[in-house]
Amino acid sequence: MIRDQETLNILLNSIARFVRERLVLHEAIVAETDAIPAELAAEMKDLGLFGLAIPEEYGGMGLTMEEEVLATFEIAWTSPAFRSLFATNNGIGAQGIVIDGTDAQKQRYLPRMATGEIIGSFALTEPDVGSDAASLRTTAVRRGDHYVLNGTKRYITNAPEAGVFTVMARTDPESRGAGGVSAFIVERGAPGLSLGAIDRKMGQKGAHVCDVIFEDCRVPAENLIGGREGIGFKTAMKVLDKGRITIAAVCVGVAERMLDEALRYACERVQFGKPIAEFQLVQAMLADSKAEIYAARTMVIDAARRRDLGQDVSTEASCAKLFASEMCGRVADRAVQIFGGAGYLAEYGIERFYRDVRLFRIFEGTSQIQQLVIARNMIRNR
Ligand code: COS
């Protein structure tokens, strides 16, 4: 749902200008140094990017899902690592509080997340628990007015920068499944919380991931999200429904960028006496990419609109994430192919995107998990 097209256009234009005039210039240096310059982070804060999807009453922009995906298409016209810095505040790092938090929890954390003063992070995955998220082993035991957490979380995006974590832990040791899981807000300084070394990754340099370790970590009972035990897995799934639509939007934006680069190169690169864009086999790669991006874009907007209408979008979110992330991989592969030898060289930048986008088929649910969610919902709703 778009509330006011004119205001939205102003926002989309200012994001597009910032991305193209500031971020694109810094792509190579961010990849080389594995760090986003502080002045760019400050500019992101000034633009309000940390609070795009945080409700206005807590200092954010309160974008609807449709508005957010349109903004995300623009944001994703560059290295995905830039977006990663503020994405968890709009997505998985804050939405547990937005969706299921108590008023007091919202008041305490969301305003600082909306400004970017603190970074939020989402801690679900563990060393032995990935796709089968409901079997997580981190425990949370109530002791008076505190819970004591023990366990390790793995591949946690933005953990090195995070000021606050949404942590899924098992409060009911008798239950091995989803019903025994609760969600907690854990502050960075909590006694017993420590971080592992920053992981070295295939791509998305500048975005950081590490383990989060809880050793008798004391968390105030008032930080139990929603104030109720046993609903944490559902909170995580609701957060991921939204997250999957946003990741699909990122896939569309990055794919558009890669296709733009491939088209430009194909029009400039001359072989057999003419630009390679004039050869039909190259045209097929360009055309297939264009059509698939259009399809993914349309799916993302439809899923977003349905979520704005309050519909259950578990199926649509998974369809969009599955199709868009696989599409993005194909577009990246074709872009490298169109660039030929140059596509394999770091200086042209296209191989960096090829590595960056590989993650989209894995995180926030692998393609195989999306297939499983879609098929299960089909069978259930038959
Ligand atoms: N919204 C609200 N509730 C949901 C939900 C959703 N989208 N999806 C599931 N639930 C509820 C179910 O209704 C069920 O509730 P009841 O017990 O009251 O019936 C409960 O949550 C458990 O669901 P389910 O039985 O489907 O859980 P499973 O363990 O069988 O499977 C999958 C869940 C595989 C879909 C889930 O673990 C998953 O998404 N895994 C991937 C995790 C992931 O994306 N990790 C990425 C890391 S985060 S970046």
mmCIF file of N, CA and C in Angstrom, residues 72 107 123-124 204 241 257 317:
data_model
loop_
_atom_site.group_PDB
_atom_site.id
_atom_site.type_symbol
_atom_site.label_atom_id
_atom_site.label_comp_id
_atom_site.label_asym_id
_atom_site.label_seq_id
_atom_site.Cartn_x
_atom_site.Cartn_y
_atom_site.Cartn_z
ATOM 1 N N THR A 72 13.650 -0.609 -1.251
ATOM 2 C CA THR A 72 14.704 -1.631 -1.290
ATOM 3 C C THR A 72 15.214 -1.864 -2.709
ATOM 4 N N GLN A 107 9.083 0.941 23.432
ATOM 5 C CA GLN A 107 9.536 2.282 23.867
ATOM 6 C C GLN A 107 11.032 2.288 24.151
ATOM 7 N N ALA A 123 19.320 -13.595 16.392
ATOM 8 C CA ALA A 123 20.131 -14.768 16.718
ATOM 9 C C ALA A 123 19.249 -16.002 16.840
ATOM 10 N N LEU A 124 19.137 -16.726 15.722
ATOM 11 C CA LEU A 124 18.331 -17.947 15.677
ATOM 12 C C LEU A 124 19.229 -19.168 15.433
ATOM 13 N N GLN A 204 30.121 -10.120 0.086
ATOM 14 C CA GLN A 204 29.485 -9.144 0.982
ATOM 15 C C GLN A 204 30.479 -8.636 2.030
ATOM 16 N N ASP A 241 8.908 -14.112 7.604
ATOM 17 C CA ASP A 241 7.963 -13.867 6.497
ATOM 18 C C ASP A 241 8.220 -12.487 5.893
ATOM 19 N N ARG A 257 20.901 -3.997 -11.322
ATOM 20 C CA ARG A 257 22.229 -3.390 -11.451
ATOM 21 C C ARG A 257 23.149 -4.256 -12.333
ATOM 22 N N ALA A 317 5.657 -15.040 0.500
ATOM 23 C CA ALA A 317 7.013 -14.611 0.876
ATOM 24 C C ALA A 317 8.035 -15.657 0.436
#
